[in-house]
PDB file of C-alpha atoms in Angstrom:
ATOM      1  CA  UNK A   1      85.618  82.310 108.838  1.00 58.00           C
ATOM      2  CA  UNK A   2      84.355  83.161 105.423  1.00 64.00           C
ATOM      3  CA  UNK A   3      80.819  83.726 105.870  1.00 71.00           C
ATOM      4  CA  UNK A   4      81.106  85.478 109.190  1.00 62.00           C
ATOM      5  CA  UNK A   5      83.505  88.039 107.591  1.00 55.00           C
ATOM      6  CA  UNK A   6      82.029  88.409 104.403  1.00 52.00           C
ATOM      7  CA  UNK A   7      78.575  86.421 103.356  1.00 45.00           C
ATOM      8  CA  UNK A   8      76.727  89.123 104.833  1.00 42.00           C
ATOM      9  CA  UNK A   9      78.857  91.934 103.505  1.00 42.00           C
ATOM     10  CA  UNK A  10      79.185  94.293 106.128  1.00 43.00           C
ATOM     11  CA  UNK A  11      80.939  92.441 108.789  1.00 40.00           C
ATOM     12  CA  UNK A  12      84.542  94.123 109.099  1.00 39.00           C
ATOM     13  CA  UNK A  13      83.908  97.151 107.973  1.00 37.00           C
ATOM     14  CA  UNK A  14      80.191  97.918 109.386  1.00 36.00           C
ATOM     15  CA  UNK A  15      71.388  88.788  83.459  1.00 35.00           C
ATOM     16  CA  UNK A  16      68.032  89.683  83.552  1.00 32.00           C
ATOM     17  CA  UNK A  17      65.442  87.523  83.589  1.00 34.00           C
ATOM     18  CA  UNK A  18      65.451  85.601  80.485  1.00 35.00           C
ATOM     19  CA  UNK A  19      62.400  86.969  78.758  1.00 37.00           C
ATOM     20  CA  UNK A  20      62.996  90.633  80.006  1.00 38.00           C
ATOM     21  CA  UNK A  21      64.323  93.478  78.627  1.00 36.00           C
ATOM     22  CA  UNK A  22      68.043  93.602  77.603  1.00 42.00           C
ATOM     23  CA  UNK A  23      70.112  96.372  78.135  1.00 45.00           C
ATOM     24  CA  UNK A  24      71.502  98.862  75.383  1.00 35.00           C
ATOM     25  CA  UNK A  25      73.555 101.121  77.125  1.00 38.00           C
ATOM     26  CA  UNK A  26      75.598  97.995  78.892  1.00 42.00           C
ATOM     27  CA  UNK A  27      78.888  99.404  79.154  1.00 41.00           C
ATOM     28  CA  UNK A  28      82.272  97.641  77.256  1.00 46.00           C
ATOM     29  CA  UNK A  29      84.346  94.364  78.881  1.00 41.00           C
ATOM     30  CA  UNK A  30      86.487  96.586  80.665  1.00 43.00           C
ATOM     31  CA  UNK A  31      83.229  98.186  82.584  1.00 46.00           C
ATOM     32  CA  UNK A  32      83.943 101.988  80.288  1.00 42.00           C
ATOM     33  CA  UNK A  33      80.716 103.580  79.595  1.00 38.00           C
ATOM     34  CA  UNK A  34      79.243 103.603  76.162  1.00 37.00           C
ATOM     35  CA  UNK A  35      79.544 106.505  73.676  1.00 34.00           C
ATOM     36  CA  UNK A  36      77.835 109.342  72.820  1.00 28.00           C
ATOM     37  CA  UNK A  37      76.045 108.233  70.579  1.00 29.00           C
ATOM     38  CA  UNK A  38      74.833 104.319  72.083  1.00 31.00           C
ATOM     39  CA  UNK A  39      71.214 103.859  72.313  1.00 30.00           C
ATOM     40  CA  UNK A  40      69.866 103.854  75.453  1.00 32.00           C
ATOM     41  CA  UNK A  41      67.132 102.201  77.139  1.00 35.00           C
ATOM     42  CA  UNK A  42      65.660 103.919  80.010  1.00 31.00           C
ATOM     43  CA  UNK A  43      63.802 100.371  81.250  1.00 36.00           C
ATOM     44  CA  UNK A  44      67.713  99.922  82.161  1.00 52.00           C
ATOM     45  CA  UNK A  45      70.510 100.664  84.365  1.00 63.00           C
ATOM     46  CA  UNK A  46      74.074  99.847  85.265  1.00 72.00           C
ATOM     47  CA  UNK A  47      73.663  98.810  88.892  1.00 90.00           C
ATOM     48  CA  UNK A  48      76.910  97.288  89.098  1.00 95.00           C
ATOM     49  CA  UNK A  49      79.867  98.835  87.518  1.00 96.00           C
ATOM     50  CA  UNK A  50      83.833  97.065  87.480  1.00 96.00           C
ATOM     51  CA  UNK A  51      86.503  99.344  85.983  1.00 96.00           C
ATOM     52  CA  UNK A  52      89.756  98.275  85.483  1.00 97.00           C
ATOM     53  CA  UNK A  53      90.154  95.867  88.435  1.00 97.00           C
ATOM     54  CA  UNK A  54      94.110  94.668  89.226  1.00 98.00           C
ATOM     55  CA  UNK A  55      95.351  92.427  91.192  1.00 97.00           C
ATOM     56  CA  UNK A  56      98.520  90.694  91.692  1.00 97.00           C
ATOM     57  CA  UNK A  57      98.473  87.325  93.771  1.00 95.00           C
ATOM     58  CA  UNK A  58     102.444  85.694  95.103  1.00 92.00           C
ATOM     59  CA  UNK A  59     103.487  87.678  91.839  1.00 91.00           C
ATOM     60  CA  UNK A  60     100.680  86.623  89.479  1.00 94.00           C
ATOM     61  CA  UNK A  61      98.534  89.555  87.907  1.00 96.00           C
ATOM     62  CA  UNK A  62      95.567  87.422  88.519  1.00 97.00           C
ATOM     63  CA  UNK A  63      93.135  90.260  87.195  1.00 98.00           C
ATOM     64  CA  UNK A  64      94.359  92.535  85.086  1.00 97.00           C
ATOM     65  CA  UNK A  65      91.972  95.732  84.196  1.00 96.00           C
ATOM     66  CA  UNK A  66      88.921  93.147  84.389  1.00 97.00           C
ATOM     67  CA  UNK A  67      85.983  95.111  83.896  1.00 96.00           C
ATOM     68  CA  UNK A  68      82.082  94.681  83.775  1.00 96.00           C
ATOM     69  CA  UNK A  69      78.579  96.088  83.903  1.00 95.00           C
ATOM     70  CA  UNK A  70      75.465  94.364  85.045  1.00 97.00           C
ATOM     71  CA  UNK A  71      71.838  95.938  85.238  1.00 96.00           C
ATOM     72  CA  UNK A  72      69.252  95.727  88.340  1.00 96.00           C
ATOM     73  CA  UNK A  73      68.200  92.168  88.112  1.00 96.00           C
ATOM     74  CA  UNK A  74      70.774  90.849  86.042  1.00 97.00           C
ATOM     75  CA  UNK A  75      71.872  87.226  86.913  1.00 98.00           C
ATOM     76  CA  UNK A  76      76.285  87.217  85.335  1.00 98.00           C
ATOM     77  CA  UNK A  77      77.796  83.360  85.191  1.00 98.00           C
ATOM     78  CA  UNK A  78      81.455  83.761  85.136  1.00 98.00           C
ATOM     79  CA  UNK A  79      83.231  80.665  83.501  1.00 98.00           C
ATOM     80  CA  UNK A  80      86.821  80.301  83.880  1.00 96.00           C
ATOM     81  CA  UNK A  81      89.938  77.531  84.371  1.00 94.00           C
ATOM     82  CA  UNK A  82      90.601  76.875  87.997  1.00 92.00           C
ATOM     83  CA  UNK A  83      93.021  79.548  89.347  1.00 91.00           C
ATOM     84  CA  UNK A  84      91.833  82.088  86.631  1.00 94.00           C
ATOM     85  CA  UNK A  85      90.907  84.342  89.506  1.00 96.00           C
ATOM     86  CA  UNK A  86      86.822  83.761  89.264  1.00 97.00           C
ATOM     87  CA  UNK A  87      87.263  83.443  93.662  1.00 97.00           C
ATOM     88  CA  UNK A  88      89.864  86.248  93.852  1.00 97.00           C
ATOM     89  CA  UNK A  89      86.795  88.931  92.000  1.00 98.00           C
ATOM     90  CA  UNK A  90      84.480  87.984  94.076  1.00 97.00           C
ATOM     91  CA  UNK A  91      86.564  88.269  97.144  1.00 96.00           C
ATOM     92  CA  UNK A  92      87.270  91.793  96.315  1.00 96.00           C
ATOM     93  CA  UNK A  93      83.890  92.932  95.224  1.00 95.00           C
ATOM     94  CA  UNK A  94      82.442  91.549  98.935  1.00 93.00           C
ATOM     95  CA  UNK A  95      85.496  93.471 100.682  1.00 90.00           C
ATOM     96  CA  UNK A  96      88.036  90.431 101.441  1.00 90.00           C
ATOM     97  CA  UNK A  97      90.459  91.427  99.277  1.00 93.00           C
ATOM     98  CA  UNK A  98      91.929  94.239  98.261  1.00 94.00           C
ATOM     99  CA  UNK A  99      92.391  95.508  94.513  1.00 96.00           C
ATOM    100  CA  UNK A 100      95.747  96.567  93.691  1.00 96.00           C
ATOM    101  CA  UNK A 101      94.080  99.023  90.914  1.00 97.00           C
ATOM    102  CA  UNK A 102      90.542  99.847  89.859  1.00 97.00           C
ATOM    103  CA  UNK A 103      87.256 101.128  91.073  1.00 95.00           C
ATOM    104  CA  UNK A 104      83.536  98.750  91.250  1.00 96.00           C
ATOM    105  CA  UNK A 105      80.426 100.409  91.838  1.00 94.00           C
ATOM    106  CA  UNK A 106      76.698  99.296  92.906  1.00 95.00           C
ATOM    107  CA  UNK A 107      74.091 102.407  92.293  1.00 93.00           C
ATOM    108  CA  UNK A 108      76.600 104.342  91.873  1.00 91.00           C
ATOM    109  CA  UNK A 109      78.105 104.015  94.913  1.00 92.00           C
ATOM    110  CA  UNK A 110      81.564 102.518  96.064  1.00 93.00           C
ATOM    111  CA  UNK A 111      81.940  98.985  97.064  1.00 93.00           C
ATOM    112  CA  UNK A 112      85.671  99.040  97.751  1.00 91.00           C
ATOM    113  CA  UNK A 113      87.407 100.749 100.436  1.00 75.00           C
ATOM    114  CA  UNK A 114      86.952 100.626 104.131  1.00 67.00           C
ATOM    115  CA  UNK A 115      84.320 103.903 104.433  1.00 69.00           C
ATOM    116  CA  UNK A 116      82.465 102.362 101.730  1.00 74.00           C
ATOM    117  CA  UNK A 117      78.490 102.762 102.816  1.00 75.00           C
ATOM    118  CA  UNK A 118      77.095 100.519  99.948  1.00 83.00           C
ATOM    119  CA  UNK A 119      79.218  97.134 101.491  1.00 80.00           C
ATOM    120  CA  UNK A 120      75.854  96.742 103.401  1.00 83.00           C
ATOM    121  CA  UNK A 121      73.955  95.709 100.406  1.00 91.00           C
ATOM    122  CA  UNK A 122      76.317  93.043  99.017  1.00 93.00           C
ATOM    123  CA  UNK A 123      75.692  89.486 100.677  1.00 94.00           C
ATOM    124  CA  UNK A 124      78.521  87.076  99.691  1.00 95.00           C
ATOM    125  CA  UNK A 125      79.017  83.187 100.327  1.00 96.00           C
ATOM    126  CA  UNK A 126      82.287  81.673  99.768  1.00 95.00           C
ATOM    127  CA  UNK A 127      83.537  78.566  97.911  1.00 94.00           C
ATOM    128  CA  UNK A 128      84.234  77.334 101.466  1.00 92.00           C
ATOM    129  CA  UNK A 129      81.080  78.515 103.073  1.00 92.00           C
ATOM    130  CA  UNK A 130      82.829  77.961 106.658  1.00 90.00           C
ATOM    131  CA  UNK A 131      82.043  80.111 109.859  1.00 93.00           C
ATOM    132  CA  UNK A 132      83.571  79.534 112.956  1.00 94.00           C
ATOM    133  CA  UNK A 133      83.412  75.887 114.254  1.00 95.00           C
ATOM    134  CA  UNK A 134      81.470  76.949 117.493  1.00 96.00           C
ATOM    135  CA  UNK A 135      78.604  79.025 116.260  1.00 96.00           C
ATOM    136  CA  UNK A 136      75.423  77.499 115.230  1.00 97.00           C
ATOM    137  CA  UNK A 137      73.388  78.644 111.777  1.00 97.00           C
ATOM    138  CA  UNK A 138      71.469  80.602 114.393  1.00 97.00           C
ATOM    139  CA  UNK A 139      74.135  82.212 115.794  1.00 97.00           C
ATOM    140  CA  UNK A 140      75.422  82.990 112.517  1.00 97.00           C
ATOM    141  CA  UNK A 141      72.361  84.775 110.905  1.00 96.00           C
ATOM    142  CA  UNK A 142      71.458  86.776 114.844  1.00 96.00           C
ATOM    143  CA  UNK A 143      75.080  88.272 114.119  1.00 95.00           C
ATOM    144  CA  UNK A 144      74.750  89.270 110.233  1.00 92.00           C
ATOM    145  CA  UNK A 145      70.803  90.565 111.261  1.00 93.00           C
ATOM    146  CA  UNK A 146      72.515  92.652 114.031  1.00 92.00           C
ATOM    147  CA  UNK A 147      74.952  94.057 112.157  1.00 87.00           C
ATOM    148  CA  UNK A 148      72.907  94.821 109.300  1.00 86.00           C
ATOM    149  CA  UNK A 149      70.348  96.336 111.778  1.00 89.00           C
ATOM    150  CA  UNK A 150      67.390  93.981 110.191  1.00 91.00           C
ATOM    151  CA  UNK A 151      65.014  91.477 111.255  1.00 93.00           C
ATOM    152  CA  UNK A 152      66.244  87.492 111.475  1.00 94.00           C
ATOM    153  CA  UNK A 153      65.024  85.067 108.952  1.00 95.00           C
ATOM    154  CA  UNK A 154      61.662  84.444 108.989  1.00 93.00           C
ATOM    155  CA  UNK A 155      60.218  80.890 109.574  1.00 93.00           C
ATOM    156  CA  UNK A 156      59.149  80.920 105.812  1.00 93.00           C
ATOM    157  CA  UNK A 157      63.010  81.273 104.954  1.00 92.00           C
ATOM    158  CA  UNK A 158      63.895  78.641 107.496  1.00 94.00           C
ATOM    159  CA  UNK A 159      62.090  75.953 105.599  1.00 93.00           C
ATOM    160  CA  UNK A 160      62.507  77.154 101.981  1.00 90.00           C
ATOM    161  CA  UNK A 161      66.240  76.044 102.709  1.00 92.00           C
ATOM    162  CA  UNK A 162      65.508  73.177 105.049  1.00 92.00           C
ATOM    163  CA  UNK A 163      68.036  75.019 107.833  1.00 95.00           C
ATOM    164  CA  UNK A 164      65.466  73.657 110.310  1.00 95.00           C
ATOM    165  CA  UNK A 165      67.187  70.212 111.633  1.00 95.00           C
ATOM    166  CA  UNK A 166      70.837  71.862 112.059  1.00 97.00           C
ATOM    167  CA  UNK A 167      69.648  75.101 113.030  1.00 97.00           C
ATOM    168  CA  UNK A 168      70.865  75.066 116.298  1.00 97.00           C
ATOM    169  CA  UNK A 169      73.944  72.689 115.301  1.00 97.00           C
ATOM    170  CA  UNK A 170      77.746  74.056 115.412  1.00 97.00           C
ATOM    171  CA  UNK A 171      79.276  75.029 112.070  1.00 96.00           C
ATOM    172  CA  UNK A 172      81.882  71.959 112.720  1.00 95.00           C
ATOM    173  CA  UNK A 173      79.841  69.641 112.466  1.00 96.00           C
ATOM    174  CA  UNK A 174      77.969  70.398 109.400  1.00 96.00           C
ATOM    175  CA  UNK A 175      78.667  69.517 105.589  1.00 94.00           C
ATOM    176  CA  UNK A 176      79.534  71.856 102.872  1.00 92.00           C
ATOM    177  CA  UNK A 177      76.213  71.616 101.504  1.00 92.00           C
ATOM    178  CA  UNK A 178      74.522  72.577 104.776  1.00 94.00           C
ATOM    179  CA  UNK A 179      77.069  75.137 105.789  1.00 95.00           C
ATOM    180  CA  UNK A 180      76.059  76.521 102.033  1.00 94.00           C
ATOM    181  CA  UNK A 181      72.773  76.705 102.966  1.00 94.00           C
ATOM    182  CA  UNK A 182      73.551  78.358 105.909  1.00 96.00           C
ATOM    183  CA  UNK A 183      75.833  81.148 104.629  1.00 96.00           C
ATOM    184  CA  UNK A 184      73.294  81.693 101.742  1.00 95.00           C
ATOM    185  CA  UNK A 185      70.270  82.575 104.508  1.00 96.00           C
ATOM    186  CA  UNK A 186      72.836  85.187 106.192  1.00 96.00           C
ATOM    187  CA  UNK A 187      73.788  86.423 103.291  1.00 96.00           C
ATOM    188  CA  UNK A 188      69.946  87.486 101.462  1.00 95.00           C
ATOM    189  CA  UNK A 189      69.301  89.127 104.909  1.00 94.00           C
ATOM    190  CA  UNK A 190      68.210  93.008 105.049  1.00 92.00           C
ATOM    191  CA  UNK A 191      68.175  94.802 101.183  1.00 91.00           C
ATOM    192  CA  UNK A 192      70.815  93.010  98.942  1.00 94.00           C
ATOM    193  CA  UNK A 193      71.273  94.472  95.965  1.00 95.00           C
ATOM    194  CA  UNK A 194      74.311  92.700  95.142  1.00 97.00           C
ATOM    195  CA  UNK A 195      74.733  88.686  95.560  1.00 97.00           C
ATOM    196  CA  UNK A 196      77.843  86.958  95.639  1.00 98.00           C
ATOM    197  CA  UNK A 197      77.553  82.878  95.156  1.00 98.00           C
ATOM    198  CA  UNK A 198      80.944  81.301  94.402  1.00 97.00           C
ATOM    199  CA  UNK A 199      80.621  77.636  93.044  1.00 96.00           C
ATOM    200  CA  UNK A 200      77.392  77.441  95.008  1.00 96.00           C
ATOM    201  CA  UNK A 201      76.213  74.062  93.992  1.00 95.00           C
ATOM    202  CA  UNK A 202      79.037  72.199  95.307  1.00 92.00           C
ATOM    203  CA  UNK A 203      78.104  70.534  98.024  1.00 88.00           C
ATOM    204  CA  UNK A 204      74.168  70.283  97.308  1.00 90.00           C
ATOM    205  CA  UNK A 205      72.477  67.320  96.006  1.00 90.00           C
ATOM    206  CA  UNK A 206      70.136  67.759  92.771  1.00 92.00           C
ATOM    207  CA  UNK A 207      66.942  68.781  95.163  1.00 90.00           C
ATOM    208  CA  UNK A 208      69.070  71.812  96.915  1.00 90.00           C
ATOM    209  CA  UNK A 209      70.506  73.014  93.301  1.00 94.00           C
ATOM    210  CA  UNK A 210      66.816  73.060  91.802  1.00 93.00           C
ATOM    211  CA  UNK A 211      65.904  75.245  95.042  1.00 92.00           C
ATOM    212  CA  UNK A 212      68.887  77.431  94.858  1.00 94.00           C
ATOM    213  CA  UNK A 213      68.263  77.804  91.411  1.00 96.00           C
ATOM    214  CA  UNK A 214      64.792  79.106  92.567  1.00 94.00           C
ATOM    215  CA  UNK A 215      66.046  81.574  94.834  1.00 94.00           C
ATOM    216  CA  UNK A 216      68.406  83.078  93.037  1.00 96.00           C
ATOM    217  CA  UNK A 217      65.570  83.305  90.330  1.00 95.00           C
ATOM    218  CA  UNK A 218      63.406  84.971  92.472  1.00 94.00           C
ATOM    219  CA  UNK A 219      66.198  87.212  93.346  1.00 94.00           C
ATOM    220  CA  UNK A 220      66.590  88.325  89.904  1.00 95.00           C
ATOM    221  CA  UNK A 221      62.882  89.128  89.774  1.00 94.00           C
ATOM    222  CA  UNK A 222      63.106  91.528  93.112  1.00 93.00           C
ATOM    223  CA  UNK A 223      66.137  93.457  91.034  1.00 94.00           C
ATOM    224  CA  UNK A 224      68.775  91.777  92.938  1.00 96.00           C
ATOM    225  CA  UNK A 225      72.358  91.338  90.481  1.00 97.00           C
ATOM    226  CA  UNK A 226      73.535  88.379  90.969  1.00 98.00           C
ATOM    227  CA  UNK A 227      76.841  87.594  90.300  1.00 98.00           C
ATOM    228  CA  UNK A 228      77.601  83.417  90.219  1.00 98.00           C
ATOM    229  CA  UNK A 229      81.835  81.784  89.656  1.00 98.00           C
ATOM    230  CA  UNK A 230      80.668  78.689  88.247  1.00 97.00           C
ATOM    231  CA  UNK A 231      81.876  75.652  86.500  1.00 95.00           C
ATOM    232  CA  UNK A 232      78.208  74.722  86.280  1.00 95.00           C
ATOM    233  CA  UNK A 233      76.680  75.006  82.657  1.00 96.00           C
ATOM    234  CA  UNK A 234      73.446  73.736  83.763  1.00 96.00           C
ATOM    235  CA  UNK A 235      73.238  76.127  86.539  1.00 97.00           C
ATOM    236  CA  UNK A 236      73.781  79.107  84.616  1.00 97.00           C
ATOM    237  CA  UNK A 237      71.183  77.482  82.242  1.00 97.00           C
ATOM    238  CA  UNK A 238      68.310  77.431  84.773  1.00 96.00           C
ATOM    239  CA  UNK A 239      69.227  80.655  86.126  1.00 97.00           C
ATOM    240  CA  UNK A 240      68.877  82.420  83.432  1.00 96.00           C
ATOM    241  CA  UNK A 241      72.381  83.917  83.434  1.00 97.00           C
ATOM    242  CA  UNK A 242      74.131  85.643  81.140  1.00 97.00           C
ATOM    243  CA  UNK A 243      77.858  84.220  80.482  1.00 97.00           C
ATOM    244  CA  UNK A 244      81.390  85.547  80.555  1.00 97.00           C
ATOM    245  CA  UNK A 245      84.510  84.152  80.486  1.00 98.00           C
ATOM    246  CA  UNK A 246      87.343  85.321  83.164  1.00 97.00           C
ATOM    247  CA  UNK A 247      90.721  84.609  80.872  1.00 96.00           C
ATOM    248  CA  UNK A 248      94.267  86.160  81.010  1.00 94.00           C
ATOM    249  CA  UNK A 249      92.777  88.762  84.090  1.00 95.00           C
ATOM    250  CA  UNK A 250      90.228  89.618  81.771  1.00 95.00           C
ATOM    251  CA  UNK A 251      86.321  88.912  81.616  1.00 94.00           C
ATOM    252  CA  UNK A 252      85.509  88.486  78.245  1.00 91.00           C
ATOM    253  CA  UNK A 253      81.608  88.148  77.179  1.00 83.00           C
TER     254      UNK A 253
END
């Protein structure tokens, strides 16, 4: 029940673009601010802020004081082996899990905890992008919109990610690529400042990848962070993202 728990961010608990500006005052790996005396540039700011994030999986510290900054509009490609814990940070930062140690921000505001007002602005789709069997892509987005307290998808939406000919279908009988697609329109509904996409161009054939790669593009441009677990070099590529490496619990630039 990924996406109906988390895609839309709010549902249990109620890099820049490639020619813009780059940030100077981006804080260290390990999200710590920079000195006193690091130049800053006021065109910038740290929107979203990881200190020092723990977590220990069936007695694995899978992250281990992982830490990063990203700026308003920043698109962040994290690379890593499979079971380096890429899934496990994201599933932390939309509220799914929770850290053992450390604090993440997003304008300055929490994103961890179960009071914590900011959740509403992350949108989140899982590797799995699964929702329960008997709701319908309909269904799915009517509940996020509710809870969110903003309009449904517009018809313009609708056909930018070709949800019209399963709209009204049960999640159990879509495919991962459609379910994607699905979890993706829930999850950009009401004022995300904060995306989520883990692996999200499995499943999708080359047509739905150049379109993602489109949204999330035009995402960036709105100020949206974006924050994409990825084996996908091509992705990150066309995206525009900046890369890091999750390694040893630590996200390494």
């Amino acid at each position: 029940m990924g996406c109906l728990r988390r895609c839309h961010g709010v549902a249990r608990r109620g890099a820049l673009a490639r020619d813009g500006p780059r940030c100077r005052n981006r804080a260290d790996r390990h999200g710590h601010a920079p000195g006193r005396g690091a130049t800053q540039d006021p065109r910038c700011g740290v929107t979203l802020s990881i200190v020092d994030l723990d977590k220990r999986l069936g007695g694995r510290l899978v992250l281990d004081a992982a830490g990063l900054s990203a700026a308003r509009g920043e698109v962040v490609a994290i690379f890593g082996d499979n079971g380096a814990g890429k899934s496990t940070l994201l599933r932390i930062l939309a509220g799914v899990l929770d850290a053992d140690r450390g604090h993440a921000t997003l304008d300055g505001a929490s994103i961890l905890g179960p009071r914590a007002a900011a959740r509403a602005r992350v949108g989140y789709v899982p590797e799995a992008a699964d929702a329960p069997a008997h709701l319908s892509p309909r269904e799915l987005s009517a509940l996020v919109a509710a809870l969110k307290r903003v309009p449904p998808p517009d018809e313009a939406l609708l056909d930018r990610l070709g949800l019209r000919a399963y709209w009204d279908r049960p999640f159990g009988g879509l495919s991962l690529g459609q379910r994607r697609r699905s979890c993706l329109c829930a999850a950009i509904l009401g004022d995300v400042r904060l995306l989520l996409l883990d692996e999200p161009t499995n499943g999708l054939d080359a047509a739905g990848v150049r379109e993602l790669a489109g949204l999330v593009t035009e995402r960036r441009a709105a100020g949206t962070t974006v924050l994409v677990a990825t084996h996908d070099p091509g992705f990150a590529e066309a995206i525009g993202a900046t890369r890091v490496r999750l390694s040893a619990g630590k996200l390494e630039t």
